[in-house]
Short mmCIF file of C-alpha atoms and ligand atoms in Angstrom, two decimals:
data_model
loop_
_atom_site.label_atom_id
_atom_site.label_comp_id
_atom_site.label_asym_id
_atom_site.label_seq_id
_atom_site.Cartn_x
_atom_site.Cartn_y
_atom_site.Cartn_z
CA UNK A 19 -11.45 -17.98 21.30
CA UNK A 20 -13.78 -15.41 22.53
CA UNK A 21 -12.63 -11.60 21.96
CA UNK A 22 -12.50 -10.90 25.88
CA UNK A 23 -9.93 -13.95 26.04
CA UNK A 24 -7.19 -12.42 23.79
CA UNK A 25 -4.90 -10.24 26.09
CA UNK A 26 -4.66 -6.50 25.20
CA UNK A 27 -7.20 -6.39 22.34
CA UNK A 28 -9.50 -3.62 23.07
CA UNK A 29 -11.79 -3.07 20.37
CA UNK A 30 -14.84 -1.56 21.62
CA UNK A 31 -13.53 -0.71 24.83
CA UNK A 32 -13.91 2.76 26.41
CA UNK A 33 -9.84 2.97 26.52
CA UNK A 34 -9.97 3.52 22.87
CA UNK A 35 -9.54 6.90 21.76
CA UNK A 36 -11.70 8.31 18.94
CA UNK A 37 -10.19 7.79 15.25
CA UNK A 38 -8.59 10.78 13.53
CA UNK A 39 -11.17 11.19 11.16
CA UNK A 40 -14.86 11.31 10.60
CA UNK A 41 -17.03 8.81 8.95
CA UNK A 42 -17.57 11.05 6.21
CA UNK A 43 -13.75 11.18 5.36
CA UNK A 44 -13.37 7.24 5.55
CA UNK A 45 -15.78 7.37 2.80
CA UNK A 46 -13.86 8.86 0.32
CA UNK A 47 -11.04 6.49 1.40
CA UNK A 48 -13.28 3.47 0.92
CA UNK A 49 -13.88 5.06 -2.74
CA UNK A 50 -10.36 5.23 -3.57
CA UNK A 51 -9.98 1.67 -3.18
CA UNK A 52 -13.09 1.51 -5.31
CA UNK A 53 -14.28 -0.46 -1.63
CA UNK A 54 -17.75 -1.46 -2.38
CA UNK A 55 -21.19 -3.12 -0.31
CA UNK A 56 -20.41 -6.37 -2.76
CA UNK A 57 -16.94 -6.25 -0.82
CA UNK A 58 -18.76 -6.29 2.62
CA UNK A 59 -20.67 -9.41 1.84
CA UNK A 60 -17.29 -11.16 0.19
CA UNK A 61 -15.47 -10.13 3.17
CA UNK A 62 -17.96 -12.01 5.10
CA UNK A 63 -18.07 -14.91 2.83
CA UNK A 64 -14.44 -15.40 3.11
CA UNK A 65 -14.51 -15.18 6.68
CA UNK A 66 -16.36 -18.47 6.76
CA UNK A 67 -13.65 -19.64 4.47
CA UNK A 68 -10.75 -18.72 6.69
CA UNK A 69 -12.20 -19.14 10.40
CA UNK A 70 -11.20 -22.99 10.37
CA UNK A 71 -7.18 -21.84 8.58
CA UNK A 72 -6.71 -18.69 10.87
CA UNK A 73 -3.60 -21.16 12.54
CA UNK A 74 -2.37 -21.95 9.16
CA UNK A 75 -2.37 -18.11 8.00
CA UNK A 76 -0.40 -16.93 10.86
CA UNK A 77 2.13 -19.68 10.43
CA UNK A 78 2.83 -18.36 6.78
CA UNK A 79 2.95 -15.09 8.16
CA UNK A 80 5.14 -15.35 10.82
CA UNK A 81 7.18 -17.92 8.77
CA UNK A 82 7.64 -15.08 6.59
CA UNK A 83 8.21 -12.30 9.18
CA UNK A 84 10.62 -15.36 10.80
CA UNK A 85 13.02 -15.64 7.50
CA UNK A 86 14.12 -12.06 7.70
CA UNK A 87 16.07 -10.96 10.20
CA UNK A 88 15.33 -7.57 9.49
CA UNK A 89 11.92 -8.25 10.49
CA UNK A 90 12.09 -10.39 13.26
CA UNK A 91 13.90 -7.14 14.50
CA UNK A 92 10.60 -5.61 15.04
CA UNK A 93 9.62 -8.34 17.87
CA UNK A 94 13.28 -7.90 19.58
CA UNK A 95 14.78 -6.30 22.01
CA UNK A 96 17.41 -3.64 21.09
CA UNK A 97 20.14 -5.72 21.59
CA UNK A 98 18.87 -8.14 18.96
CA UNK A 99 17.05 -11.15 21.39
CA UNK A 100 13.65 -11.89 20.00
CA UNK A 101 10.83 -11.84 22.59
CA UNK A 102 8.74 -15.30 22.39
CA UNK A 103 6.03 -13.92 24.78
CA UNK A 104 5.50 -10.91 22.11
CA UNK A 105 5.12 -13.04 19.30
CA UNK A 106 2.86 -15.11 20.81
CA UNK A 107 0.41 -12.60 22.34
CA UNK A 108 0.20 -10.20 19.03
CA UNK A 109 -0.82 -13.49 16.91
CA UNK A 110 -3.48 -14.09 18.84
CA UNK A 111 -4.61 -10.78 18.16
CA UNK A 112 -3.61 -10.96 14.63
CA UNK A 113 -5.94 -13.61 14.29
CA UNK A 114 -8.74 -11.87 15.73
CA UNK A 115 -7.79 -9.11 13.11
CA UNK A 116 -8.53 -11.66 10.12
CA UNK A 117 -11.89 -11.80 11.98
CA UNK A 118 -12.44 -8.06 12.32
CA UNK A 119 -11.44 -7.74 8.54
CA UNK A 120 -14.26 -10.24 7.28
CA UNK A 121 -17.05 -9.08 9.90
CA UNK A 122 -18.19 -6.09 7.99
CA UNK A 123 -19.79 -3.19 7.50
CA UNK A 124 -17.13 -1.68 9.51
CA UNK A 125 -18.44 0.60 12.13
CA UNK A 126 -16.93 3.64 14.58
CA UNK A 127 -15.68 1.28 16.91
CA UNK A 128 -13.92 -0.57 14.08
CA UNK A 129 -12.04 2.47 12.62
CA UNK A 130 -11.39 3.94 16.42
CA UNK A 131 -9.60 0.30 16.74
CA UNK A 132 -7.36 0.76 13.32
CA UNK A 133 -5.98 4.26 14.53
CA UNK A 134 -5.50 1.98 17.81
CA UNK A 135 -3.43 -0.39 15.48
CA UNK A 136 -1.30 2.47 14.31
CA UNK A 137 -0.30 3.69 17.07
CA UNK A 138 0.69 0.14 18.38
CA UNK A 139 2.65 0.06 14.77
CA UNK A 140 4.58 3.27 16.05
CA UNK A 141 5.99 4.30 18.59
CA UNK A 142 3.33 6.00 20.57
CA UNK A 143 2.39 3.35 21.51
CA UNK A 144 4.47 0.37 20.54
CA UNK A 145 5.32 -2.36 23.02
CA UNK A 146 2.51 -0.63 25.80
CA UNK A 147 0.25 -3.35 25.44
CA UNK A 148 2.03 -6.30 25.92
CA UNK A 149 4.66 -4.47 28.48
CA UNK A 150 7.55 -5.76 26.76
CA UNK A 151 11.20 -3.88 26.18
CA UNK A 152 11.34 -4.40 21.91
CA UNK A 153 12.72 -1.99 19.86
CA UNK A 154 10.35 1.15 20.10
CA UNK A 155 9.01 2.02 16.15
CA UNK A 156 8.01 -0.48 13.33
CA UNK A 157 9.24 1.46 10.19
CA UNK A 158 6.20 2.14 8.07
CA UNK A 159 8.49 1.26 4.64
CA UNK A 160 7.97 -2.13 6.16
CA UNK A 161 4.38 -1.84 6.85
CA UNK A 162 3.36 -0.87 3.74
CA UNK A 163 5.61 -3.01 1.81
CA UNK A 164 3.67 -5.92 3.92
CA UNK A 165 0.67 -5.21 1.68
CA UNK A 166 1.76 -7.59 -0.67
CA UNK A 167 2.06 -10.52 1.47
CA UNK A 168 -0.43 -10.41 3.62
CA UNK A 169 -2.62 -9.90 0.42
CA UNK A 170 -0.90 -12.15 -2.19
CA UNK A 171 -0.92 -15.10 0.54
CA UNK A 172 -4.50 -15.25 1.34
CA UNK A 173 -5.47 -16.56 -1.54
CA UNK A 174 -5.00 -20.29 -1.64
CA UNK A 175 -7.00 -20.17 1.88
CA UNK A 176 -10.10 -18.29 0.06
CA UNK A 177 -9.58 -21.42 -2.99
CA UNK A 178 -11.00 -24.18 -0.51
CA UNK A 179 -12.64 -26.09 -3.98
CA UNK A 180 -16.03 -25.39 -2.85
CA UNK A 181 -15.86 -22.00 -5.01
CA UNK A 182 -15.72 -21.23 -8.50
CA UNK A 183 -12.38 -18.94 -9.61
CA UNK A 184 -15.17 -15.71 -10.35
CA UNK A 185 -15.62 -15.85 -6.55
CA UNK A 186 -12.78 -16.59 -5.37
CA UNK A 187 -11.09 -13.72 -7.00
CA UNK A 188 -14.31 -11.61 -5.98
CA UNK A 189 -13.44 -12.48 -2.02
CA UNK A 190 -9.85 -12.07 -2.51
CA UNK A 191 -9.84 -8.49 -4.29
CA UNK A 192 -12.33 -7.54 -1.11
CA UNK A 193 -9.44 -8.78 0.96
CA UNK A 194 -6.69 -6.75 -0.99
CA UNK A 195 -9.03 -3.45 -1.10
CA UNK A 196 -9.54 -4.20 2.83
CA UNK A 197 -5.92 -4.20 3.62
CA UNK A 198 -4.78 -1.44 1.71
CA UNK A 199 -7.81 0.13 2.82
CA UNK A 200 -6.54 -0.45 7.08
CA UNK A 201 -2.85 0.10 5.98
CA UNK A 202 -3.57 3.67 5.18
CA UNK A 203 -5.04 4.09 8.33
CA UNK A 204 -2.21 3.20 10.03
CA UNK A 205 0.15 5.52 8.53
CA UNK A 206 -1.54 8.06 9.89
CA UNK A 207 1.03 8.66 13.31
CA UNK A 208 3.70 8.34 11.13
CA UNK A 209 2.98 11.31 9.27
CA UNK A 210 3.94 14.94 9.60
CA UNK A 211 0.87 16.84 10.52
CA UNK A 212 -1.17 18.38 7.67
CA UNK A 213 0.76 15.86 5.12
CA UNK A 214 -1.84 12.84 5.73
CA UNK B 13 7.89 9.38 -27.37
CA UNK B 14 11.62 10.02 -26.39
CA UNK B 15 12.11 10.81 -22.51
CA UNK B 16 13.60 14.44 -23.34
CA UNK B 17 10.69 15.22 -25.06
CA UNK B 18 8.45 14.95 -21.86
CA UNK B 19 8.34 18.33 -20.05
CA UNK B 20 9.51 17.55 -16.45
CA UNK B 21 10.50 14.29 -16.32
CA UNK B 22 14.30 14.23 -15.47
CA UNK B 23 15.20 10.69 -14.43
CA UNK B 24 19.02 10.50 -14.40
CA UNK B 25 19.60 13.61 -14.97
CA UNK B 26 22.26 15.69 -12.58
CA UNK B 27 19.47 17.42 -10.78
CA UNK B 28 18.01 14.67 -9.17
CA UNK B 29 18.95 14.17 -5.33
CA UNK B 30 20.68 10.82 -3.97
CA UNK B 31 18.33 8.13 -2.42
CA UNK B 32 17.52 8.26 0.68
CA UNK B 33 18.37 4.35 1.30
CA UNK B 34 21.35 2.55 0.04
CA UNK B 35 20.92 0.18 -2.54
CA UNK B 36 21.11 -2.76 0.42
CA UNK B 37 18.29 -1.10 2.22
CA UNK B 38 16.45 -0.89 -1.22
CA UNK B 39 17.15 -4.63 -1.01
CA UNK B 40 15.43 -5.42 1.93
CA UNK B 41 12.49 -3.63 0.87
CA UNK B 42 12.39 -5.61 -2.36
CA UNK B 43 12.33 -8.92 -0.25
CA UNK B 44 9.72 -7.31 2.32
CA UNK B 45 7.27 -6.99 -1.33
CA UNK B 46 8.80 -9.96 -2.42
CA UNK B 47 9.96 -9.03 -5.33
CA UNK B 48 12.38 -11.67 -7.26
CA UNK B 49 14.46 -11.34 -10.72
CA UNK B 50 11.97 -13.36 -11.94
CA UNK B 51 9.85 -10.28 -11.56
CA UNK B 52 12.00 -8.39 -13.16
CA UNK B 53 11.59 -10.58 -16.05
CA UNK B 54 7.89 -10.20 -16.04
CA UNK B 55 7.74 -6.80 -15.69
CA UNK B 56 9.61 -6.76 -19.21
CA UNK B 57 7.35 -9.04 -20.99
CA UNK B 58 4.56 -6.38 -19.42
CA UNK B 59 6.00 -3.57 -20.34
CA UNK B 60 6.11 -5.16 -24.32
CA UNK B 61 2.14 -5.79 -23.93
CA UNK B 62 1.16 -2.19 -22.71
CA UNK B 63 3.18 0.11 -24.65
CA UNK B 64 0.54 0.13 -27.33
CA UNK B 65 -2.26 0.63 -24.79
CA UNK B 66 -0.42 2.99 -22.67
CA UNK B 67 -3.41 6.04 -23.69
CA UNK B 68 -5.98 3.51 -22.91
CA UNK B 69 -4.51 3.55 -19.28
CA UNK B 70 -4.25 6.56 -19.03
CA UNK B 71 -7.72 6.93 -19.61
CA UNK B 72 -8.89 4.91 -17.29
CA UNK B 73 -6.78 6.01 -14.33
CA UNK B 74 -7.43 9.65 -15.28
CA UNK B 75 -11.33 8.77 -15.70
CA UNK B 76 -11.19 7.16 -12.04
CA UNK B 77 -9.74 10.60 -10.57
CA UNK B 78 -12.05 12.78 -12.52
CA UNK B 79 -15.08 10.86 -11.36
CA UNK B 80 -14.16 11.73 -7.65
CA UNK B 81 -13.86 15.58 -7.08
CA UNK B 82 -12.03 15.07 -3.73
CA UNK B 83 -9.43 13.60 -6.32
CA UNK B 84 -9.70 16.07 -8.93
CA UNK B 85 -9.07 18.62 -6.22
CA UNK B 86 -5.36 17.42 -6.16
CA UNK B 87 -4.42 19.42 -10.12
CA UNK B 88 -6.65 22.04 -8.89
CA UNK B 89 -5.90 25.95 -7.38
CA UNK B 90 -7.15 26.08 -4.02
CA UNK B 91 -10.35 28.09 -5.26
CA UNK B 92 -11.28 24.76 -6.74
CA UNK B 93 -10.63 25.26 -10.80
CA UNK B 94 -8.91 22.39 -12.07
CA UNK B 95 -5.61 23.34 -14.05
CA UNK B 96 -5.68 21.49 -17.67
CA UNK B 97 -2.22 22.02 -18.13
CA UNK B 98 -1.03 20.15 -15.03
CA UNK B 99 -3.29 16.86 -16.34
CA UNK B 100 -1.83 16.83 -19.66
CA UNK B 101 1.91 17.02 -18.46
CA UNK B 102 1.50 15.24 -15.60
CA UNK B 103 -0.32 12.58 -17.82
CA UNK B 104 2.56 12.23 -20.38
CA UNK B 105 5.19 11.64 -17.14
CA UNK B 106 2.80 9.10 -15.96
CA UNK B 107 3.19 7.14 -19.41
CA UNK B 108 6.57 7.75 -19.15
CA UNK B 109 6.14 5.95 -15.60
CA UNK B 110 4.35 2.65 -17.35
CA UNK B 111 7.25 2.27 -19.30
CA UNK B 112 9.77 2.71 -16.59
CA UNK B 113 8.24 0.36 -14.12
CA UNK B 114 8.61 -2.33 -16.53
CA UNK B 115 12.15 -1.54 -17.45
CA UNK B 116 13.57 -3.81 -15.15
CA UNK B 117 16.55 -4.25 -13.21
CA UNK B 118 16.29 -0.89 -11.16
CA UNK B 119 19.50 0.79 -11.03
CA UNK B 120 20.58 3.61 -8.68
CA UNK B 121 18.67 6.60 -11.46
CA UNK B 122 15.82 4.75 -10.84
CA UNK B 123 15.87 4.44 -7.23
CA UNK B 124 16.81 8.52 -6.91
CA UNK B 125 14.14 9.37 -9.32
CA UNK B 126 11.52 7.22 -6.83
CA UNK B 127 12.41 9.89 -4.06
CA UNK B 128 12.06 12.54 -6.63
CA UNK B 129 8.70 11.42 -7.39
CA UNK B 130 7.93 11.51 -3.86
CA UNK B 131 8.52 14.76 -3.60
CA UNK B 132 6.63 16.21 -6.33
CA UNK B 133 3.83 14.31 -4.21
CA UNK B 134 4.36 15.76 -1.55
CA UNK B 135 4.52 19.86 -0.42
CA UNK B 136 8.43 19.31 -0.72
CA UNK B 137 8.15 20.07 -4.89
CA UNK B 138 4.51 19.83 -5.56
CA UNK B 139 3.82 22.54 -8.36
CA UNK B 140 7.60 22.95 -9.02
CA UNK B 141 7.81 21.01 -11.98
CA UNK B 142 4.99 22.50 -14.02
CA UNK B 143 5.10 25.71 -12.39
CA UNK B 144 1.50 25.98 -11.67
CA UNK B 145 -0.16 27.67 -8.22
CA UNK B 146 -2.32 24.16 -7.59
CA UNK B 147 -2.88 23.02 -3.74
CA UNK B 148 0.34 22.37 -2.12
CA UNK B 149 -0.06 18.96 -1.07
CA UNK B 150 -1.28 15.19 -2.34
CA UNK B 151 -2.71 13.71 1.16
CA UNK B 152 -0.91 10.57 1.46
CA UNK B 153 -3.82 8.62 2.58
CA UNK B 154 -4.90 8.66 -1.48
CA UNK B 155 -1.10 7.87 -2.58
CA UNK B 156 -1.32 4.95 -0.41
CA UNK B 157 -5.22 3.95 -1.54
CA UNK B 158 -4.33 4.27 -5.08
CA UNK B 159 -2.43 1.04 -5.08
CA UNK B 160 -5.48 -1.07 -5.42
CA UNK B 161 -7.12 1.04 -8.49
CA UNK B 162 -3.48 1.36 -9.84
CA UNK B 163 -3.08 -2.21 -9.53
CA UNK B 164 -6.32 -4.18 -10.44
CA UNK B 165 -7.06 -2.13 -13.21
CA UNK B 166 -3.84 -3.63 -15.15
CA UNK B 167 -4.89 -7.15 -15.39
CA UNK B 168 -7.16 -6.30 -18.53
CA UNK B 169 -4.80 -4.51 -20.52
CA UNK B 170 -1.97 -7.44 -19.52
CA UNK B 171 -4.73 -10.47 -20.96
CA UNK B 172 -4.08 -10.08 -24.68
CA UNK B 173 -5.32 -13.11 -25.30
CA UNK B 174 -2.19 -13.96 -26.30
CA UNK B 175 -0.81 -15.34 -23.02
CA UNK B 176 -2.00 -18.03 -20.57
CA UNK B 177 -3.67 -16.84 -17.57
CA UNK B 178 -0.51 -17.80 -15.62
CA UNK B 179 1.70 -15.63 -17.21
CA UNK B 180 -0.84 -13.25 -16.85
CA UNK B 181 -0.96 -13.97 -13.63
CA UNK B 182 2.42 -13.79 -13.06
CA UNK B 183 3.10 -10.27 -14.89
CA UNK B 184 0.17 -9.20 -12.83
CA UNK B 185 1.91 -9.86 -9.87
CA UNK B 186 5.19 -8.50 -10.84
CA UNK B 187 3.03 -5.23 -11.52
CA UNK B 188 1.53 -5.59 -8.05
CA UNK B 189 4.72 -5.81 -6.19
CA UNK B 190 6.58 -2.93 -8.25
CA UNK B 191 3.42 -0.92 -7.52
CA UNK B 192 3.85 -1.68 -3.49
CA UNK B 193 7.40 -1.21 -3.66
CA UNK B 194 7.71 2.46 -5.24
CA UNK B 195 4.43 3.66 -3.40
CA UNK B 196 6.03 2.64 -0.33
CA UNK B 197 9.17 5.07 -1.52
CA UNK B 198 6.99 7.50 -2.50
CA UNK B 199 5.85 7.78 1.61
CA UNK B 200 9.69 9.23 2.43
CA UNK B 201 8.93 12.73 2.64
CA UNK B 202 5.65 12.31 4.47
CA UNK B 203 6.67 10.84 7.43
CA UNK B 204 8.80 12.14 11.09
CA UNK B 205 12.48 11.81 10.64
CA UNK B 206 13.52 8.07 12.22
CA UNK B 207 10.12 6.89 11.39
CA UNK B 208 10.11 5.63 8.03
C1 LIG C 7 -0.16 -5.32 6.15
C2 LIG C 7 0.69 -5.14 7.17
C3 LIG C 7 0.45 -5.58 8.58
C4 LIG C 7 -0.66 -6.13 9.16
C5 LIG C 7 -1.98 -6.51 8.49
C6 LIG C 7 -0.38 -6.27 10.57
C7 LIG C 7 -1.28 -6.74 11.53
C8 LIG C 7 -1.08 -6.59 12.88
C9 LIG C 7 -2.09 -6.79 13.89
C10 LIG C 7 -3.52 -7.20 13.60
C11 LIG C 7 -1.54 -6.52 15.11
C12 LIG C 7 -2.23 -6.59 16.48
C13 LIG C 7 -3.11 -5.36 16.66
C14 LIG C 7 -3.75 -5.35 18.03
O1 LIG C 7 -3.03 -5.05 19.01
O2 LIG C 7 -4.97 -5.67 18.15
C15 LIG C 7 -0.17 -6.18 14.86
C16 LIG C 7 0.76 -5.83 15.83
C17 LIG C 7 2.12 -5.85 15.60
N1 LIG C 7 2.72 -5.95 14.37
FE1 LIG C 7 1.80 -5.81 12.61
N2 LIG C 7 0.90 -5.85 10.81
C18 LIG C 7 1.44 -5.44 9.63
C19 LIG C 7 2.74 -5.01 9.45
C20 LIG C 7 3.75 -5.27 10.36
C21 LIG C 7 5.16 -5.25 10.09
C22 LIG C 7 5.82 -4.89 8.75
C23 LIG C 7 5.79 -5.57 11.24
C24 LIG C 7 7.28 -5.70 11.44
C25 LIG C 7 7.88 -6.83 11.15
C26 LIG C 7 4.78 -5.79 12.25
C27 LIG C 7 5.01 -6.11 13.57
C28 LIG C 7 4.06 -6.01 14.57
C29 LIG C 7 4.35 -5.90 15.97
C30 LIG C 7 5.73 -5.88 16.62
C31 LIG C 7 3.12 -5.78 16.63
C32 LIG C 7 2.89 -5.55 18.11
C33 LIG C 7 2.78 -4.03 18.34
C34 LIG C 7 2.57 -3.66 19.82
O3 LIG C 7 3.59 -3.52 20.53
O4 LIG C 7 1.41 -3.52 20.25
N3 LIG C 7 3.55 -5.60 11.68
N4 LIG C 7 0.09 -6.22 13.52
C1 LIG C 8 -0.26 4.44 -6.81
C2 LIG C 8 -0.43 5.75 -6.70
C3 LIG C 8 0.08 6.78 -7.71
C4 LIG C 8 0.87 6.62 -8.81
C5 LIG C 8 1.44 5.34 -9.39
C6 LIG C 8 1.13 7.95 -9.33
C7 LIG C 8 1.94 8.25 -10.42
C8 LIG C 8 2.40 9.51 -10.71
C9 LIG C 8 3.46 9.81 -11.64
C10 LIG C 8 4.24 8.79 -12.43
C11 LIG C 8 3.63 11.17 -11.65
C12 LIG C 8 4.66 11.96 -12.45
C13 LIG C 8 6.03 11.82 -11.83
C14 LIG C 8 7.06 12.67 -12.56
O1 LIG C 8 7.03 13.90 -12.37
O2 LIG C 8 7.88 12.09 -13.32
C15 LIG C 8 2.67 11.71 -10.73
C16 LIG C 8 2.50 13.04 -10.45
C17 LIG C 8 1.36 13.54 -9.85
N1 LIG C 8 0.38 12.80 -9.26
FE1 LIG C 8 0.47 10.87 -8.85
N2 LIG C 8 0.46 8.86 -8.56
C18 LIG C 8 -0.21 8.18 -7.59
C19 LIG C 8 -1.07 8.77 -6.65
C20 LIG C 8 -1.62 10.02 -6.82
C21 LIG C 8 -2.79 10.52 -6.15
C22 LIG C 8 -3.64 9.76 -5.13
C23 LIG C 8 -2.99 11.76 -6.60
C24 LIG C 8 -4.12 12.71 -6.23
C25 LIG C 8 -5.27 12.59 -6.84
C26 LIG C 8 -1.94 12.06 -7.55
C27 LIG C 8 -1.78 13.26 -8.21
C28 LIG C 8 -0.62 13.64 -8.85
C29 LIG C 8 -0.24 15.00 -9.17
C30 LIG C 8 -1.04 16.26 -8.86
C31 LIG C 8 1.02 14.95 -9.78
C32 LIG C 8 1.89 16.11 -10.21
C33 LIG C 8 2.83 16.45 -9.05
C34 LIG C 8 3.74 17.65 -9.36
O3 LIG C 8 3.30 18.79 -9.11
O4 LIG C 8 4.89 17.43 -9.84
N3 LIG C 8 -1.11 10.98 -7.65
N4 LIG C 8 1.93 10.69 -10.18
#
């Protein structure tokens, strides 16, 4: 599926506001997660890896999200009905996001599109994109929290047999720096201002 | 070391604020990490296997932040001098902290003392404990980041070559979670009221 062909993902696009802070400052970020050049070309090697599992992935996922009511809540309306047409529009976009995380260096446009994701996380934004009536905030306790699965589950996609363990664990600790790397992006609406 | 030895650290004592979640909401963040009894159990056999190396840790987590002077800058006055006295205590609560997170079940001290620690993070208490005039605020974006340096650098110290790599493994993981969990606890203060 071709970017352009996935309903309200925008990377790129001219609707995307700038990101919150400067190149220079998501440098020291990508230090603190000790995020290296050897992780850009892991990233990309486990991008090969996953392209043919994306559907797979999401099904854990949303298997995951789907056994917790708590969760699912996210994807509802107030009243508690969850909205089918939501879930299925944000994992198509969710796979496009495995894409995005394995098709480094990242670039402007890429870290315009994660303060993008945050705001769809909160409630500046949430629900806008698809036009749907959900509950209006995903509470970033959750969001964070989510760093473990969405990390912790990637890896028996990255162990396809054709690698050795060394590289393996070399792709998936690119993946883990990666997503706590985009998860503190998107904390950034959340917090008060000054405090991020 | 006995805890009442360790300037600052009061963990169940009467001065220590209630939670901010109930002990069911606490639950539903352990289940968002994943985090299982069997964990809990893991994080005790980890907790035997670092207590020896707990300086050695220390070390290299301190080493990481003094390598990085946009880290440093967080136990430093505003003019930029860094403040030895605020390392060394802070470094003997931070042992302290080894041992707790492997002192499985968490009870209701623990869970209070999480938002405590959040707020010494943040400009709610920073300075406060140590009495010391260093910048009034840890930037959350580095809180959230550490969790990959806090994380991968415990798999060495767990491999004592005198466990299989599964249990290793599996201790590892506990770590990982427990790491998630309280760093996502830790976020409280940061973030708009309804939010979180
Ligand atoms: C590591 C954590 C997470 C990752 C990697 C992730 C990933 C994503 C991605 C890639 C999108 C689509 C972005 C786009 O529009 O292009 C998205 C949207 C969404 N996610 Fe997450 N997510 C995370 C945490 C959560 C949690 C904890 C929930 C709540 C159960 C959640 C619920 C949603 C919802 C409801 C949307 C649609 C938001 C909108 O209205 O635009 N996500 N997520
Ligand atoms: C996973 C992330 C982190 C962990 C596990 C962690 C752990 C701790 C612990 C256990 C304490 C002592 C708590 C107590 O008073 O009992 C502490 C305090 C402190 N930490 Fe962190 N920390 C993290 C992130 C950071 C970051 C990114 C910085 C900035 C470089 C930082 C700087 C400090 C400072 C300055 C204090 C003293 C706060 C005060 O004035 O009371 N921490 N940390």
């Amino acid at each position: 599926m071709s970017n352009d062909q996935i309903p309200g993902y925008t990377m790129g696009e001219d609707s995307v506001q700038e990101a919150s802070i400067s190149m220079e400052e998501f440098e020291q970020l990508k230090q603190s997660v000790m995020f290296t050049e050897e992780d850009e070309e892991y990233l990309q090697e486990a991008g090969d890896i996953l392209e043919s599992q994306i559907d797979d992935i999401l099904d854990v996922w949303y298997g995951f999200v789907a056994d917790h009511d708590f969760l699912v809540y996210y994807f509802s309306q107030p009243d508690g009905e969850p909205i089918d047409e939501y879930l299925d529009r944000v994992r198509d976009r969710f796979g496009q996001w495995i894409r995005d995380t394995c098709d480094t260096p990242y670039d402007e446009a890429w870290l315009d599109y994660q303060f993008e994701i945050a705001r769809r996380h909160h409630r500046t934004k949430k629900n806008q994109t698809d036009d749907v009536d959900a509950v209006p905030n995903i509470d970033l306790r959750y969001v964070i929290a989510f760093i473990y699965p969405i990390t912790a589950t990637i890896r028996e996609f990255l162990d396809d047999g054709e690698h050795d363990s060394d590289k393996v664990d070399a792709m998936y600790h690119a993946w883990f720096k990666s997503v706590v790397l985009q998860v503190t992006l998107w904390s950034y609406p959340y917090v008060h201002d000054g405090d991020w």
